[in-house]
Amino acid sequence: MLSVGLATLATCLVRRISIDSLGWYWGEWKAQWQSYFTPFAIVLAAYLIIWLTGLAGFYNSEYLSELKEDYNLPAWNELNILLFHVIFVATISFFVSLPSILGEEIGWRGLVTNELSKITSFGAVALISGFAWSIFHWPLIIRGLYGNGITSLIYQLFIFSLFIVSTSVIMTYYRLKTGSVWTGVIYHASSNIFIQKVFTPLTVETSRSAWFMDEFGAIPAVVAFCVALVFWRKGKAELSTSAV
């Protein structure tokens, strides 16, 4: 993730692009809060569908038992452990993840999104940057270092790319609407922590659940796609091709 940031800074140096153009402006708090809670809502909706349809189970008691040991709180009941974990992840883990995610986001949302917005439309910016962002992860998936190791490689590449490109539409909207790269950093961190540290490990996997859950499963990708359609319309209506 940090390699993207280093490449961005090198590009700015070679191409004489101002570092200020990467979007360090904070902007309105409303947009930052929306960037935090939008991915949470997407993940929550996706996993409610997964649990309620029986595609996977709720909840993983073994995982909660492990959390008791990790937090050294053996006397706590499972509900209290779960609430404590969610609060801890949503705050401490979130802030700890920000430096590495900033390294990636100053590239995709800071540089790429901003430069593309100077020459093409909102839709093209979202799709081009999103597809490039997804391809950046492909070598890890192809080598088996990132993914579920259960579903086919083609399926994982397609579903992951659908999820990432859909996410890119939403993040591009916030970036161009506010001029702030921090919306991308917050969105990215929120999406990662809630999928990877809360909802996926809390879910009881079945023989078919890998096809539907996590970043490589169909349900989160489809929910993200549906939300992206709303932001696609908003972006088309509200944003011009001018640079931020």
Short mmCIF file of C-alpha atoms in Angstrom, two decimals:
data_model
loop_
_atom_site.label_atom_id
_atom_site.label_comp_id
_atom_site.label_asym_id
_atom_site.label_seq_id
_atom_site.Cartn_x
_atom_site.Cartn_y
_atom_site.Cartn_z
CA MET A 1 0.00 0.00 0.00
CA LEU A 2 2.81 2.39 0.83
CA SER A 3 4.42 1.66 -2.55
CA VAL A 4 1.52 3.49 -4.20
CA GLY A 5 2.23 6.56 -2.10
CA LEU A 6 5.93 6.48 -2.93
CA ALA A 7 5.13 6.11 -6.64
CA THR A 8 2.72 9.05 -6.37
CA LEU A 9 5.31 11.32 -4.78
CA ALA A 10 7.87 10.29 -7.40
CA THR A 11 5.37 11.02 -10.17
CA CYS A 12 4.61 14.45 -8.73
CA LEU A 13 8.33 15.19 -8.59
CA VAL A 14 9.06 14.04 -12.14
CA ARG A 15 5.95 15.59 -13.70
CA ARG A 16 6.16 18.71 -11.54
CA ILE A 17 2.68 18.21 -10.14
CA SER A 18 1.93 20.18 -7.01
CA ILE A 19 1.65 18.08 -3.87
CA ASP A 20 -1.22 20.36 -2.86
CA SER A 21 -3.30 18.96 -5.73
CA LEU A 22 -3.49 15.59 -3.94
CA GLY A 23 -6.34 16.92 -1.85
CA TRP A 24 -5.06 17.58 1.67
CA TYR A 25 -7.99 19.91 2.33
CA TRP A 26 -10.23 18.33 5.00
CA GLY A 27 -13.55 19.73 3.80
CA GLU A 28 -16.89 19.44 5.58
CA TRP A 29 -17.24 17.00 8.43
CA LYS A 30 -20.53 15.77 6.95
CA ALA A 31 -18.75 14.26 3.94
CA GLN A 32 -16.15 12.62 6.17
CA TRP A 33 -18.82 11.05 8.36
CA GLN A 34 -20.64 9.84 5.25
CA SER A 35 -17.39 8.33 4.00
CA TYR A 36 -17.12 6.41 7.27
CA PHE A 37 -20.70 5.16 7.51
CA THR A 38 -21.46 4.44 3.83
CA PRO A 39 -19.17 1.37 3.64
CA PHE A 40 -20.43 0.24 7.06
CA ALA A 41 -24.01 0.38 5.76
CA ILE A 42 -23.06 -1.56 2.62
CA VAL A 43 -21.31 -4.30 4.58
CA LEU A 44 -24.10 -4.48 7.18
CA ALA A 45 -26.77 -4.81 4.49
CA ALA A 46 -24.77 -7.47 2.65
CA TYR A 47 -24.20 -9.61 5.72
CA LEU A 48 -27.80 -9.29 6.87
CA ILE A 49 -28.79 -10.74 3.50
CA ILE A 50 -26.22 -13.51 3.89
CA TRP A 51 -27.35 -14.40 7.42
CA LEU A 52 -31.10 -14.11 6.85
CA THR A 53 -31.02 -16.23 3.68
CA GLY A 54 -28.93 -18.93 5.32
CA LEU A 55 -26.02 -18.55 2.93
CA ALA A 56 -23.85 -18.42 6.06
CA GLY A 57 -24.53 -18.43 9.77
CA PHE A 58 -24.66 -15.87 12.56
CA TYR A 59 -22.75 -15.90 14.83
CA ASN A 60 -19.32 -17.56 15.23
CA SER A 61 -19.05 -18.42 18.93
CA GLU A 62 -15.53 -19.81 18.46
CA TYR A 63 -14.41 -16.43 17.18
CA LEU A 64 -15.90 -14.69 20.21
CA SER A 65 -14.12 -17.16 22.47
CA GLU A 66 -10.86 -16.28 20.77
CA LEU A 67 -11.60 -12.59 21.32
CA LYS A 68 -12.04 -13.24 25.03
CA GLU A 69 -8.53 -14.66 25.13
CA ASP A 70 -7.08 -11.95 22.93
CA TYR A 71 -8.54 -9.18 25.07
CA ASN A 72 -7.89 -11.13 28.28
CA LEU A 73 -11.51 -10.74 29.37
CA PRO A 74 -12.52 -14.32 30.21
CA ALA A 75 -15.36 -13.31 32.54
CA TRP A 76 -17.22 -11.28 29.95
CA ASN A 77 -20.21 -12.76 28.15
CA GLU A 78 -20.33 -13.00 24.36
CA LEU A 79 -22.55 -9.94 23.85
CA ASN A 80 -20.22 -7.70 25.84
CA ILE A 81 -17.19 -9.08 24.05
CA LEU A 82 -18.84 -8.46 20.69
CA LEU A 83 -19.79 -4.88 21.56
CA PHE A 84 -16.33 -4.17 22.95
CA HIS A 85 -14.69 -5.60 19.84
CA VAL A 86 -16.86 -3.58 17.46
CA ILE A 87 -16.12 -0.36 19.36
CA PHE A 88 -12.40 -1.17 19.52
CA VAL A 89 -12.21 -1.96 15.80
CA ALA A 90 -14.32 1.06 14.81
CA THR A 91 -12.01 3.41 16.70
CA ILE A 92 -8.53 2.14 17.60
CA SER A 93 -8.08 -0.29 14.69
CA PHE A 94 -9.52 2.31 12.34
CA PHE A 95 -6.97 4.96 13.33
CA VAL A 96 -4.07 2.49 13.34
CA SER A 97 -4.87 1.53 9.74
CA LEU A 98 -4.90 5.13 8.46
CA PRO A 99 -1.17 5.64 7.70
CA SER A 100 -0.86 2.65 5.35
CA ILE A 101 -4.19 3.41 3.70
CA LEU A 102 -3.16 7.03 3.20
CA GLY A 103 -0.17 5.69 1.30
CA GLU A 104 -2.48 4.01 -1.16
CA GLU A 105 -5.14 6.70 -1.32
CA ILE A 106 -2.87 9.61 -2.21
CA GLY A 107 -2.24 7.59 -5.36
CA TRP A 108 -5.69 6.45 -6.44
CA ARG A 109 -7.90 9.24 -5.13
CA GLY A 110 -5.26 11.89 -4.61
CA LEU A 111 -3.37 11.80 -7.91
CA VAL A 112 -5.13 9.52 -10.39
CA THR A 113 -8.69 10.68 -9.74
CA ASN A 114 -7.73 14.34 -9.74
CA GLU A 115 -5.64 14.16 -12.92
CA LEU A 116 -8.28 12.16 -14.79
CA SER A 117 -10.96 14.66 -13.77
CA LYS A 118 -9.11 17.31 -15.78
CA ILE A 119 -9.61 15.48 -19.05
CA THR A 120 -12.71 13.31 -18.81
CA SER A 121 -16.14 12.87 -17.23
CA PHE A 122 -17.06 11.70 -13.75
CA GLY A 123 -18.12 8.28 -15.02
CA ALA A 124 -14.90 7.70 -16.91
CA VAL A 125 -12.82 8.83 -13.93
CA ALA A 126 -14.63 6.40 -11.62
CA LEU A 127 -14.36 3.43 -14.00
CA ILE A 128 -10.77 3.97 -15.15
CA SER A 129 -9.39 4.59 -11.68
CA GLY A 130 -11.47 1.77 -10.22
CA PHE A 131 -10.38 -0.77 -12.80
CA ALA A 132 -6.73 0.25 -12.37
CA TRP A 133 -7.15 -0.05 -8.60
CA SER A 134 -8.57 -3.55 -8.92
CA ILE A 135 -5.84 -4.70 -11.33
CA PHE A 136 -3.27 -3.49 -8.81
CA HIS A 137 -4.51 -6.30 -6.51
CA TRP A 138 -4.70 -9.01 -9.16
CA PRO A 139 -1.12 -10.35 -8.78
CA LEU A 140 -1.79 -11.07 -5.08
CA ILE A 141 -5.02 -12.87 -5.96
CA ILE A 142 -3.44 -14.85 -8.81
CA ARG A 143 -0.56 -15.96 -6.56
CA GLY A 144 -3.01 -17.02 -3.85
CA LEU A 145 -1.79 -14.45 -1.33
CA TYR A 146 -5.12 -12.62 -1.24
CA GLY A 147 -8.51 -14.30 -1.61
CA ASN A 148 -10.46 -17.21 -0.19
CA GLY A 149 -8.67 -20.17 -1.79
CA ILE A 150 -12.01 -21.89 -2.40
CA THR A 151 -13.81 -20.36 -5.35
CA SER A 152 -12.31 -20.28 -8.83
CA LEU A 153 -9.68 -17.70 -9.72
CA ILE A 154 -11.85 -16.19 -12.49
CA TYR A 155 -14.75 -15.82 -10.08
CA GLN A 156 -12.58 -14.12 -7.47
CA LEU A 157 -11.08 -11.71 -10.00
CA PHE A 158 -14.50 -10.81 -11.37
CA ILE A 159 -16.29 -10.39 -8.04
CA PHE A 160 -13.41 -8.51 -6.44
CA SER A 161 -13.19 -6.18 -9.45
CA LEU A 162 -16.95 -5.57 -9.37
CA PHE A 163 -16.71 -4.69 -5.68
CA ILE A 164 -13.69 -2.42 -6.17
CA VAL A 165 -15.01 -0.60 -9.26
CA SER A 166 -18.37 -0.06 -7.53
CA THR A 167 -16.52 1.28 -4.50
CA SER A 168 -14.50 3.52 -6.79
CA VAL A 169 -17.69 5.16 -8.09
CA ILE A 170 -18.70 6.12 -4.55
CA MET A 171 -15.23 7.24 -3.51
CA THR A 172 -14.76 9.25 -6.72
CA TYR A 173 -17.98 11.10 -6.00
CA TYR A 174 -16.83 12.10 -2.52
CA ARG A 175 -13.34 13.00 -3.73
CA LEU A 176 -14.52 15.27 -6.54
CA LYS A 177 -17.43 16.68 -4.57
CA THR A 178 -15.26 17.74 -1.63
CA GLY A 179 -11.78 18.10 -3.10
CA SER A 180 -10.49 16.06 -0.16
CA VAL A 181 -8.43 12.88 -0.37
CA TRP A 182 -9.40 12.22 3.25
CA THR A 183 -12.82 11.02 2.16
CA GLY A 184 -11.06 8.21 0.29
CA VAL A 185 -8.80 7.40 3.23
CA ILE A 186 -11.72 7.22 5.65
CA TYR A 187 -13.92 5.22 3.28
CA HIS A 188 -11.13 2.74 2.51
CA ALA A 189 -10.24 2.24 6.18
CA SER A 190 -13.87 1.83 7.22
CA SER A 191 -14.59 -0.72 4.49
CA ASN A 192 -11.51 -2.75 5.35
CA ILE A 193 -12.00 -2.92 9.10
CA PHE A 194 -15.70 -3.76 9.05
CA ILE A 195 -15.37 -6.49 6.40
CA GLN A 196 -12.10 -8.01 7.56
CA LYS A 197 -12.27 -7.58 11.35
CA VAL A 198 -15.98 -7.71 12.19
CA PHE A 199 -18.48 -9.18 9.76
CA THR A 200 -16.45 -11.87 8.00
CA PRO A 201 -14.88 -13.45 11.11
CA LEU A 202 -18.21 -13.18 12.95
CA THR A 203 -19.89 -15.28 10.25
CA VAL A 204 -20.15 -19.07 10.44
CA GLU A 205 -18.97 -20.39 7.09
CA THR A 206 -20.76 -23.15 5.21
CA SER A 207 -19.79 -25.23 2.19
CA ARG A 208 -21.08 -22.51 -0.13
CA SER A 209 -20.55 -19.32 1.87
CA ALA A 210 -17.25 -18.41 0.19
CA TRP A 211 -19.20 -17.70 -2.99
CA PHE A 212 -21.28 -15.04 -1.27
CA MET A 213 -19.32 -13.35 1.56
CA ASP A 214 -16.23 -11.20 2.04
CA GLU A 215 -14.58 -9.08 -0.67
CA PHE A 216 -14.57 -12.09 -3.00
CA GLY A 217 -18.22 -13.05 -2.54
CA ALA A 218 -21.18 -11.98 -4.62
CA ILE A 219 -23.45 -10.37 -2.02
CA PRO A 220 -21.19 -7.48 -0.87
CA ALA A 221 -20.24 -6.84 -4.49
CA VAL A 222 -23.88 -6.68 -5.63
CA VAL A 223 -24.90 -4.43 -2.73
CA ALA A 224 -21.95 -2.13 -3.45
CA PHE A 225 -22.94 -2.09 -7.13
CA CYS A 226 -26.51 -1.06 -6.29
CA VAL A 227 -25.29 1.75 -4.04
CA ALA A 228 -22.79 2.79 -6.72
CA LEU A 229 -25.68 3.26 -9.19
CA VAL A 230 -27.12 5.93 -6.88
CA PHE A 231 -23.77 7.72 -6.67
CA TRP A 232 -23.29 7.33 -10.42
CA ARG A 233 -26.47 9.34 -11.01
CA LYS A 234 -25.47 11.90 -8.39
CA GLY A 235 -22.04 12.28 -9.92
CA LYS A 236 -23.38 12.61 -13.43
CA ALA A 237 -25.84 15.28 -12.29
CA GLU A 238 -23.62 17.26 -9.91
CA LEU A 239 -20.03 17.02 -11.09
CA SER A 240 -18.39 18.55 -14.11
CA THR A 241 -15.17 17.54 -15.85
CA SER A 242 -13.24 20.42 -14.34
CA ALA A 243 -10.38 19.75 -11.97
CA VAL A 244 -10.91 19.98 -8.22
#
